[in-house]
PDB file of C-alpha atoms in Angstrom:
ATOM      1  CA  MET A   1     -17.759 -54.248  40.455  1.00 47.00           C
ATOM      2  CA  ARG A   2     -18.135 -53.264  43.993  1.00 48.00           C
ATOM      3  CA  ALA A   3     -21.317 -51.696  45.183  1.00 45.00           C
ATOM      4  CA  SER A   4     -19.328 -48.611  46.145  1.00 43.00           C
ATOM      5  CA  CYS A   5     -17.661 -48.346  42.815  1.00 46.00           C
ATOM      6  CA  LEU A   6     -17.150 -48.331  41.380  1.00 47.00           C
ATOM      7  CA  ILE A   7     -19.501 -44.916  43.539  1.00 41.00           C
ATOM      8  CA  ALA A   8     -19.714 -40.867  46.321  1.00 39.00           C
ATOM      9  CA  CYS A   9     -18.055 -37.303  47.744  1.00 37.00           C
ATOM     10  CA  SER A  10     -18.902 -35.694  46.901  1.00 37.00           C
ATOM     11  CA  PHE A  11     -19.261 -31.583  38.795  1.00 39.00           C
ATOM     12  CA  VAL A  12     -21.004 -29.753  36.698  1.00 37.00           C
ATOM     13  CA  SER A  13     -23.459 -30.180  33.863  1.00 36.00           C
ATOM     14  CA  GLY A  14     -20.888 -29.331  31.422  1.00 36.00           C
ATOM     15  CA  ALA A  15     -17.877 -27.167  32.365  1.00 35.00           C
ATOM     16  CA  ILE A  16     -17.967 -24.427  34.978  1.00 32.00           C
ATOM     17  CA  ALA A  17     -16.723 -21.089  33.939  1.00 34.00           C
ATOM     18  CA  CYS A  18     -16.792 -17.718  35.596  1.00 33.00           C
ATOM     19  CA  GLY A  19     -18.328 -14.843  33.829  1.00 39.00           C
ATOM     20  CA  GLY A  20     -20.134 -11.516  34.060  1.00 41.00           C
ATOM     21  CA  SER A  21     -20.142  -9.477  37.303  1.00 41.00           C
ATOM     22  CA  SER A  22     -20.931 -12.485  39.568  1.00 41.00           C
ATOM     23  CA  ASP A  23     -18.291 -14.422  41.454  1.00 46.00           C
ATOM     24  CA  LYS A  24     -20.459 -17.541  41.188  1.00 41.00           C
ATOM     25  CA  PRO A  25     -19.601 -20.085  38.565  1.00 40.00           C
ATOM     26  CA  THR A  26     -21.813 -20.232  35.479  1.00 39.00           C
ATOM     27  CA  LEU A  27     -22.740 -23.605  33.999  1.00 37.00           C
ATOM     28  CA  LEU A  28     -21.925 -24.118  30.384  1.00 39.00           C
ATOM     29  CA  ASP A  29     -22.517 -27.174  28.225  1.00 42.00           C
ATOM     30  CA  ALA A  30     -19.310 -28.166  26.529  1.00 43.00           C
ATOM     31  CA  ALA A  31     -18.687 -30.712  23.798  1.00 44.00           C
ATOM     32  CA  PRO A  32     -15.409 -32.442  23.526  1.00 49.00           C
ATOM     33  CA  PRO A  33     -13.356 -31.922  20.270  1.00 49.00           C
ATOM     34  CA  ASP A  34     -14.317 -33.703  17.166  1.00 47.00           C
ATOM     35  CA  THR A  35     -17.366 -35.511  18.665  1.00 50.00           C
ATOM     36  CA  ALA A  36     -21.049 -34.875  19.064  1.00 66.00           C
ATOM     37  CA  THR A  37     -20.967 -35.766  22.806  1.00 78.00           C
ATOM     38  CA  VAL A  38     -22.087 -33.098  25.210  1.00 91.00           C
ATOM     39  CA  CYS A  39     -20.019 -33.627  28.324  1.00 93.00           C
ATOM     40  CA  SER A  40     -21.738 -33.739  31.712  1.00 92.00           C
ATOM     41  CA  GLN A  41     -18.309 -33.037  33.284  1.00 92.00           C
ATOM     42  CA  SER A  42     -14.966 -32.240  31.676  1.00 93.00           C
ATOM     43  CA  GLY A  43     -11.883 -30.013  32.023  1.00 93.00           C
ATOM     44  CA  THR A  44      -9.504 -29.167  34.776  1.00 93.00           C
ATOM     45  CA  VAL A  45     -10.975 -29.246  38.339  1.00 89.00           C
ATOM     46  CA  THR A  46      -9.918 -27.418  41.425  1.00 86.00           C
ATOM     47  CA  THR A  47     -11.767 -26.936  44.635  1.00 86.00           C
ATOM     48  CA  GLN A  48     -12.397 -23.466  46.095  1.00 80.00           C
ATOM     49  CA  ALA A  49     -12.175 -24.840  49.646  1.00 89.00           C
ATOM     50  CA  PRO A  50     -11.866 -28.254  51.410  1.00 92.00           C
ATOM     51  CA  VAL A  51     -14.864 -30.372  51.201  1.00 93.00           C
ATOM     52  CA  ASN A  52     -16.043 -30.509  54.857  1.00 94.00           C
ATOM     53  CA  PHE A  53     -18.191 -33.501  55.692  1.00 94.00           C
ATOM     54  CA  GLY A  54     -18.595 -32.139  59.217  1.00 91.00           C
ATOM     55  CA  THR A  55     -20.973 -29.528  58.072  1.00 88.00           C
ATOM     56  CA  GLY A  56     -24.033 -31.487  56.967  1.00 77.00           C
ATOM     57  CA  GLY A  57     -22.307 -34.199  55.086  1.00 76.00           C
ATOM     58  CA  GLY A  58     -23.662 -37.064  57.188  1.00 81.00           C
ATOM     59  CA  GLN A  59     -21.806 -40.034  58.510  1.00 90.00           C
ATOM     60  CA  ALA A  60     -20.583 -42.857  56.216  1.00 95.00           C
ATOM     61  CA  GLN A  61     -21.138 -46.418  57.103  1.00 95.00           C
ATOM     62  CA  GLY A  62     -18.165 -48.744  57.154  1.00 96.00           C
ATOM     63  CA  THR A  63     -19.644 -52.122  56.089  1.00 95.00           C
ATOM     64  CA  VAL A  64     -19.016 -55.115  53.786  1.00 93.00           C
ATOM     65  CA  PRO A  65     -21.365 -54.598  50.832  1.00 87.00           C
ATOM     66  CA  MET A  66     -23.504 -57.527  49.715  1.00 83.00           C
ATOM     67  CA  GLY A  67     -21.411 -59.823  47.532  1.00 80.00           C
ATOM     68  CA  ASP A  68     -18.152 -58.224  48.622  1.00 85.00           C
ATOM     69  CA  THR A  69     -15.413 -59.469  51.061  1.00 89.00           C
ATOM     70  CA  GLU A  70     -13.969 -56.273  52.563  1.00 93.00           C
ATOM     71  CA  LEU A  71     -14.982 -53.282  54.601  1.00 95.00           C
ATOM     72  CA  THR A  72     -15.897 -50.456  52.214  1.00 94.00           C
ATOM     73  CA  VAL A  73     -16.594 -46.683  52.767  1.00 96.00           C
ATOM     74  CA  THR A  74     -18.222 -44.432  50.216  1.00 94.00           C
ATOM     75  CA  ALA A  75     -18.650 -40.754  49.928  1.00 95.00           C
ATOM     76  CA  VAL A  76     -20.493 -38.653  47.280  1.00 95.00           C
ATOM     77  CA  VAL A  77     -19.415 -35.220  46.381  1.00 94.00           C
ATOM     78  CA  THR A  78     -21.760 -33.231  44.141  1.00 92.00           C
ATOM     79  CA  SER A  79     -21.366 -29.882  42.421  1.00 87.00           C
ATOM     80  CA  THR A  80     -24.707 -29.934  40.913  1.00 90.00           C
ATOM     81  CA  PRO A  81     -27.658 -32.012  42.007  1.00 90.00           C
ATOM     82  CA  THR A  82     -26.977 -34.685  39.451  1.00 94.00           C
ATOM     83  CA  THR A  83     -23.254 -34.618  38.843  1.00 93.00           C
ATOM     84  CA  GLY A  84     -20.197 -35.140  40.992  1.00 93.00           C
ATOM     85  CA  LEU A  85     -17.722 -37.797  42.093  1.00 94.00           C
ATOM     86  CA  LEU A  86     -17.569 -40.913  44.232  1.00 94.00           C
ATOM     87  CA  ILE A  87     -14.741 -41.514  46.748  1.00 95.00           C
ATOM     88  CA  VAL A  88     -14.379 -45.049  47.669  1.00 94.00           C
ATOM     89  CA  MET A  89     -12.166 -46.773  50.315  1.00 95.00           C
ATOM     90  CA  VAL A  90     -11.812 -50.549  50.385  1.00 94.00           C
ATOM     91  CA  ASN A  91      -9.877 -52.353  53.166  1.00 95.00           C
ATOM     92  CA  ASN A  92      -7.003 -54.717  52.332  1.00 92.00           C
ATOM     93  CA  ALA A  93      -6.480 -53.493  48.734  1.00 91.00           C
ATOM     94  CA  GLY A  94      -4.431 -50.877  46.987  1.00 92.00           C
ATOM     95  CA  VAL A  95      -3.413 -47.968  49.290  1.00 95.00           C
ATOM     96  CA  PHE A  96      -4.794 -49.993  52.178  1.00 95.00           C
ATOM     97  CA  GLY A  97      -3.034 -53.215  51.358  1.00 92.00           C
ATOM     98  CA  ALA A  98       0.155 -54.672  52.914  1.00 86.00           C
ATOM     99  CA  GLY A  99       3.688 -53.792  52.059  1.00 83.00           C
ATOM    100  CA  ALA A 100       6.243 -51.042  52.561  1.00 83.00           C
ATOM    101  CA  THR A 101       4.618 -48.718  50.068  1.00 86.00           C
ATOM    102  CA  ALA A 102       1.059 -49.105  51.314  1.00 94.00           C
ATOM    103  CA  ALA A 103      -0.691 -47.291  54.220  1.00 96.00           C
ATOM    104  CA  GLY A 104      -2.107 -50.465  55.689  1.00 95.00           C
ATOM    105  CA  ARG A 105      -5.396 -51.752  56.741  1.00 95.00           C
ATOM    106  CA  PHE A 106      -8.360 -49.698  58.226  1.00 97.00           C
ATOM    107  CA  GLU A 107      -7.809 -51.277  61.672  1.00 96.00           C
ATOM    108  CA  LYS A 108      -4.094 -50.237  61.829  1.00 94.00           C
ATOM    109  CA  PRO A 109      -5.063 -47.390  61.198  1.00 96.00           C
ATOM    110  CA  PRO A 110      -3.592 -46.416  57.782  1.00 97.00           C
ATOM    111  CA  THR A 111      -0.347 -44.428  58.016  1.00 97.00           C
ATOM    112  CA  PRO A 112      -0.661 -40.725  56.995  1.00 97.00           C
ATOM    113  CA  GLY A 113       1.413 -39.941  53.871  1.00 97.00           C
ATOM    114  CA  THR A 114       1.273 -39.622  50.203  1.00 97.00           C
ATOM    115  CA  TYR A 115       0.577 -42.644  47.953  1.00 96.00           C
ATOM    116  CA  PRO A 116      -0.276 -43.339  44.272  1.00 94.00           C
ATOM    117  CA  MET A 117      -4.014 -43.279  43.551  1.00 94.00           C
ATOM    118  CA  ASP A 118      -5.509 -46.698  43.011  1.00 91.00           C
ATOM    119  CA  PRO A 119      -7.173 -47.761  39.667  1.00 86.00           C
ATOM    120  CA  ASP A 120     -10.619 -49.370  39.822  1.00 82.00           C
ATOM    121  CA  ALA A 121      -9.020 -52.866  39.156  1.00 80.00           C
ATOM    122  CA  ASN A 122      -7.317 -52.790  42.549  1.00 84.00           C
ATOM    123  CA  VAL A 123      -9.024 -49.943  44.351  1.00 88.00           C
ATOM    124  CA  GLY A 124      -8.160 -49.226  47.913  1.00 93.00           C
ATOM    125  CA  PHE A 125      -8.507 -45.352  47.708  1.00 95.00           C
ATOM    126  CA  GLY A 126      -9.960 -43.994  44.440  1.00 93.00           C
ATOM    127  CA  ILE A 127     -12.356 -41.633  42.719  1.00 94.00           C
ATOM    128  CA  ASP A 128     -14.963 -42.043  39.904  1.00 94.00           C
ATOM    129  CA  PHE A 129     -16.614 -39.070  38.269  1.00 95.00           C
ATOM    130  CA  VAL A 130     -20.339 -39.807  37.472  1.00 95.00           C
ATOM    131  CA  ASP A 131     -23.497 -38.125  36.345  1.00 95.00           C
ATOM    132  CA  GLY A 132     -27.043 -39.380  37.032  1.00 95.00           C
ATOM    133  CA  ILE A 133     -26.842 -38.827  40.785  1.00 95.00           C
ATOM    134  CA  THR A 134     -30.113 -38.572  42.767  1.00 94.00           C
ATOM    135  CA  THR A 135     -30.290 -37.895  46.468  1.00 91.00           C
ATOM    136  CA  ASN A 136     -33.290 -39.645  47.818  1.00 91.00           C
ATOM    137  CA  THR A 137     -35.521 -38.454  50.669  1.00 89.00           C
ATOM    138  CA  ASP A 138     -34.759 -41.697  52.731  1.00 88.00           C
ATOM    139  CA  GLY A 139     -31.016 -40.764  52.930  1.00 86.00           C
ATOM    140  CA  THR A 140     -29.834 -43.127  50.093  1.00 91.00           C
ATOM    141  CA  VAL A 141     -28.114 -41.988  46.894  1.00 93.00           C
ATOM    142  CA  SER A 142     -29.100 -43.540  43.510  1.00 94.00           C
ATOM    143  CA  ILE A 143     -26.519 -43.514  40.672  1.00 94.00           C
ATOM    144  CA  ASN A 144     -27.733 -44.025  37.100  1.00 95.00           C
ATOM    145  CA  PRO A 145     -24.734 -42.810  34.999  1.00 95.00           C
ATOM    146  CA  LYS A 146     -24.614 -42.138  31.351  1.00 95.00           C
ATOM    147  CA  GLN A 147     -21.117 -40.850  31.493  1.00 95.00           C
ATOM    148  CA  VAL A 148     -18.241 -41.538  33.822  1.00 95.00           C
ATOM    149  CA  ALA A 149     -14.439 -40.741  34.112  1.00 95.00           C
ATOM    150  CA  ILE A 150     -12.038 -43.224  35.657  1.00 94.00           C
ATOM    151  CA  LEU A 151      -8.475 -42.849  36.590  1.00 94.00           C
ATOM    152  CA  ASP A 152      -6.020 -42.770  33.673  1.00 93.00           C
ATOM    153  CA  THR A 153      -3.475 -45.371  34.881  1.00 88.00           C
ATOM    154  CA  THR A 154      -0.831 -43.991  32.516  1.00 91.00           C
ATOM    155  CA  ALA A 155      -1.013 -40.437  34.055  1.00 90.00           C
ATOM    156  CA  GLY A 156      -1.991 -41.503  37.638  1.00 86.00           C
ATOM    157  CA  GLY A 157      -2.440 -39.106  40.541  1.00 94.00           C
ATOM    158  CA  THR A 158      -1.686 -39.041  44.203  1.00 96.00           C
ATOM    159  CA  VAL A 159      -3.649 -39.257  47.401  1.00 97.00           C
ATOM    160  CA  LYS A 160      -2.308 -37.863  50.727  1.00 97.00           C
ATOM    161  CA  ILE A 161      -3.886 -39.386  53.838  1.00 98.00           C
ATOM    162  CA  ASP A 162      -3.898 -36.303  56.094  1.00 98.00           C
ATOM    163  CA  SER A 163      -5.320 -38.050  59.184  1.00 98.00           C
ATOM    164  CA  TRP A 164      -7.223 -41.196  60.172  1.00 98.00           C
ATOM    165  CA  THR A 165      -8.093 -41.485  63.867  1.00 97.00           C
ATOM    166  CA  PRO A 166      -8.678 -43.877  65.426  1.00 98.00           C
ATOM    167  CA  GLY A 167      -8.391 -47.168  63.607  1.00 97.00           C
ATOM    168  CA  ALA A 168     -11.444 -49.092  62.577  1.00 97.00           C
ATOM    169  CA  ALA A 169     -13.028 -51.129  65.404  1.00 97.00           C
ATOM    170  CA  GLN A 170     -16.349 -53.005  65.678  1.00 97.00           C
ATOM    171  CA  GLY A 171     -19.045 -50.442  66.400  1.00 97.00           C
ATOM    172  CA  GLY A 172     -16.454 -47.689  66.626  1.00 98.00           C
ATOM    173  CA  THR A 173     -16.136 -44.429  64.737  1.00 98.00           C
ATOM    174  CA  SER A 174     -13.120 -42.972  62.716  1.00 98.00           C
ATOM    175  CA  THR A 175     -12.566 -39.558  61.382  1.00 98.00           C
ATOM    176  CA  ILE A 176     -10.723 -39.268  58.035  1.00 98.00           C
ATOM    177  CA  ALA A 177      -9.142 -36.416  55.970  1.00 98.00           C
ATOM    178  CA  ALA A 178      -7.300 -36.762  52.694  1.00 98.00           C
ATOM    179  CA  THR A 179      -6.157 -34.769  49.631  1.00 97.00           C
ATOM    180  CA  PHE A 180      -6.048 -35.818  46.072  1.00 97.00           C
ATOM    181  CA  THR A 181      -3.715 -34.048  43.611  1.00 96.00           C
ATOM    182  CA  ASN A 182      -2.554 -34.076  39.910  1.00 95.00           C
ATOM    183  CA  ALA A 183      -4.837 -36.888  38.716  1.00 96.00           C
ATOM    184  CA  LYS A 184      -6.196 -37.442  35.238  1.00 96.00           C
ATOM    185  CA  PHE A 185      -9.488 -39.192  34.462  1.00 95.00           C
ATOM    186  CA  ILE A 186     -10.605 -40.672  31.053  1.00 95.00           C
ATOM    187  CA  GLY A 187     -14.292 -40.047  30.117  1.00 95.00           C
ATOM    188  CA  HIS A 188     -16.468 -42.921  28.884  1.00 94.00           C
ATOM    189  CA  ASN A 189     -20.116 -43.368  27.788  1.00 95.00           C
ATOM    190  CA  VAL A 190     -21.876 -46.019  29.742  1.00 94.00           C
ATOM    191  CA  LEU A 191     -23.560 -48.721  27.634  1.00 93.00           C
ATOM    192  CA  PRO A 192     -27.043 -50.066  28.339  1.00 92.00           C
ATOM    193  CA  THR A 193     -25.470 -53.130  29.988  1.00 91.00           C
ATOM    194  CA  GLY A 194     -23.599 -50.931  32.505  1.00 92.00           C
ATOM    195  CA  ALA A 195     -20.301 -51.619  30.815  1.00 91.00           C
ATOM    196  CA  LEU A 196     -18.064 -48.790  29.598  1.00 91.00           C
ATOM    197  CA  ASP A 197     -17.593 -47.872  25.976  1.00 91.00           C
ATOM    198  CA  GLN A 198     -13.927 -48.399  25.735  1.00 88.00           C
ATOM    199  CA  THR A 199     -13.341 -45.987  22.901  1.00 88.00           C
ATOM    200  CA  GLY A 200     -13.754 -42.996  25.306  1.00 89.00           C
ATOM    201  CA  ASN A 201     -16.004 -39.886  24.691  1.00 92.00           C
ATOM    202  CA  GLY A 202     -13.340 -37.161  25.023  1.00 93.00           C
ATOM    203  CA  CYS A 203     -14.834 -35.947  28.293  1.00 95.00           C
ATOM    204  CA  ASP A 204     -11.622 -36.160  30.194  1.00 95.00           C
ATOM    205  CA  ILE A 205     -11.044 -34.549  33.639  1.00 95.00           C
ATOM    206  CA  THR A 206      -7.804 -33.284  35.250  1.00 95.00           C
ATOM    207  CA  LEU A 207      -8.077 -33.015  38.987  1.00 95.00           C
ATOM    208  CA  GLN A 208      -5.564 -30.517  40.294  1.00 93.00           C
ATOM    209  CA  ASN A 209      -6.596 -30.589  43.939  1.00 93.00           C
ATOM    210  CA  LEU A 210      -9.443 -31.952  46.020  1.00 94.00           C
ATOM    211  CA  GLN A 211      -9.188 -32.005  49.798  1.00 95.00           C
ATOM    212  CA  PHE A 212     -11.886 -33.418  52.189  1.00 95.00           C
ATOM    213  CA  THR A 213     -11.967 -33.138  55.945  1.00 96.00           C
ATOM    214  CA  ASN A 214     -14.060 -34.522  58.877  1.00 96.00           C
ATOM    215  CA  LEU A 215     -15.432 -37.598  57.097  1.00 97.00           C
ATOM    216  CA  THR A 216     -16.726 -39.714  59.970  1.00 97.00           C
ATOM    217  CA  VAL A 217     -17.219 -43.400  59.515  1.00 97.00           C
ATOM    218  CA  LYS A 218     -19.308 -45.651  61.730  1.00 97.00           C
ATOM    219  CA  TRP A 219     -18.111 -49.208  61.546  1.00 97.00           C
ATOM    220  CA  GLN A 220     -20.202 -52.204  61.505  1.00 96.00           C
ATOM    221  CA  THR A 221     -20.815 -54.076  64.778  1.00 97.00           C
ATOM    222  CA  ALA A 222     -20.397 -57.486  63.096  1.00 95.00           C
ATOM    223  CA  ALA A 223     -16.980 -59.068  62.968  1.00 95.00           C
ATOM    224  CA  PHE A 224     -14.653 -57.683  60.396  1.00 94.00           C
ATOM    225  CA  PRO A 225     -13.469 -59.992  57.545  1.00 91.00           C
ATOM    226  CA  ALA A 226     -10.226 -61.740  58.134  1.00 83.00           C
ATOM    227  CA  ASN A 227      -6.956 -60.290  57.134  1.00 74.00           C
ATOM    228  CA  LEU A 228      -6.737 -61.796  53.723  1.00 58.00           C
ATOM    229  CA  THR A 229      -3.826 -61.107  51.255  1.00 51.00           C
ATOM    230  CA  GLY A 230      -4.849 -58.135  48.954  1.00 44.00           C
ATOM    231  CA  ALA A 231      -4.846 -58.435  45.170  1.00 44.00           C
ATOM    232  CA  PRO A 232      -1.622 -57.476  43.453  1.00 43.00           C
ATOM    233  CA  ALA A 233      -1.388 -53.807  42.500  1.00 41.00           C
ATOM    234  CA  VAL A 234      -2.043 -52.920  38.818  1.00 40.00           C
ATOM    235  CA  ALA A 235       1.025 -51.305  37.368  1.00 38.00           C
ATOM    236  CA  SER A 236       0.966 -47.911  35.889  1.00 36.00           C
ATOM    237  CA  GLY A 237      -0.114 -47.952  32.219  1.00 36.00           C
ATOM    238  CA  VAL A 238      -1.997 -51.338  32.659  1.00 34.00           C
ATOM    239  CA  ALA A 239      -5.714 -51.278  31.905  1.00 35.00           C
ATOM    240  CA  PRO A 240      -8.138 -52.533  34.565  1.00 37.00           C
ATOM    241  CA  GLN A 241      -8.212 -56.399  34.532  1.00 37.00           C
ATOM    242  CA  VAL A 242     -11.612 -56.897  36.027  1.00 42.00           C
ATOM    243  CA  PRO A 243     -15.038 -56.485  34.396  1.00 44.00           C
ATOM    244  CA  ARG A 244     -16.322 -52.956  35.101  1.00 59.00           C
ATOM    245  CA  SER A 245     -20.017 -52.193  35.477  1.00 78.00           C
ATOM    246  CA  PHE A 246     -21.747 -48.785  36.030  1.00 90.00           C
ATOM    247  CA  ALA A 247     -25.332 -50.246  36.020  1.00 91.00           C
ATOM    248  CA  PRO A 248     -27.840 -48.323  38.102  1.00 92.00           C
ATOM    249  CA  ARG A 249     -27.568 -48.884  41.721  1.00 90.00           C
ATOM    250  CA  THR A 250     -28.652 -47.223  45.074  1.00 91.00           C
ATOM    251  CA  LEU A 251     -26.139 -46.526  47.815  1.00 89.00           C
ATOM    252  CA  ASP A 252     -27.153 -46.874  51.398  1.00 88.00           C
ATOM    253  CA  GLY A 253     -24.761 -45.440  54.046  1.00 88.00           C
ATOM    254  CA  ALA A 254     -22.753 -43.169  51.835  1.00 92.00           C
ATOM    255  CA  ALA A 255     -21.767 -39.782  53.205  1.00 93.00           C
ATOM    256  CA  THR A 256     -22.711 -36.852  50.948  1.00 92.00           C
ATOM    257  CA  ALA A 257     -21.437 -33.292  50.573  1.00 91.00           C
ATOM    258  CA  ARG A 258     -21.745 -30.424  48.232  1.00 89.00           C
ATOM    259  CA  ALA A 259     -18.639 -28.694  46.799  1.00 86.00           C
ATOM    260  CA  GLU A 260     -17.899 -25.532  44.898  1.00 79.00           C
ATOM    261  CA  LEU A 261     -15.592 -26.397  42.117  1.00 76.00           C
ATOM    262  CA  SER A 262     -13.722 -24.373  39.518  1.00 72.00           C
ATOM    263  CA  VAL A 263     -13.630 -26.095  36.189  1.00 69.00           C
ATOM    264  CA  ALA A 264     -11.651 -24.823  33.173  1.00 69.00           C
ATOM    265  CA  PRO A 265     -12.232 -26.244  29.633  1.00 66.00           C
TER     266      PRO A 265
END
């Protein structure tokens, strides 16, 4: 698994519901049907406003993680201090791969437009919902999840690259905006080994809409990896074909942002 996955961007400890006289969401613990699991996140998610990384979200680093072979960008979005989602972008794979239906590599830059979201097995542009998030005083983010939700490849979802300017260049800076819509995520418990319990835990999430803006990425000054041929895309309905691990890890260089999310059971 990639160090960013896989990861954050920037939902709740349980579901968020509105009640009483306050306009603010109230956090409620919610158990999925027919199980004893208490979900850290579940339900149908919408955002109240775009997640704006330009207002204190910090700058992401576009680097090649240790043990990896491609430029990777990670953003963490939280709705509580310990729960949220990881947005990950990996060069030369999935949405950012070659071919007429892909947006193209970071250097190109990627072509704005709407694309199918990538599963973790061939992630170019994707999301994982996680709990166990800790924002550290040194600017790093630690992830020690007990529950995650990954893209349901049978239901899928779309990502619209709203803007990406300019293309990635050594030592340069890009600004990115995108919108995710109509995506379903299957909840899993994380085993002590970091692997997922494949039976699922019922804590599924439907993401109706999530837009982020002003995500700035500072690219590494070292030479970028060569333009290798990306892995073949995983067809809809096919389970991930690579080992998955959500073992504890610390992210260095991830942008972070807080979001107000509406979650219905």
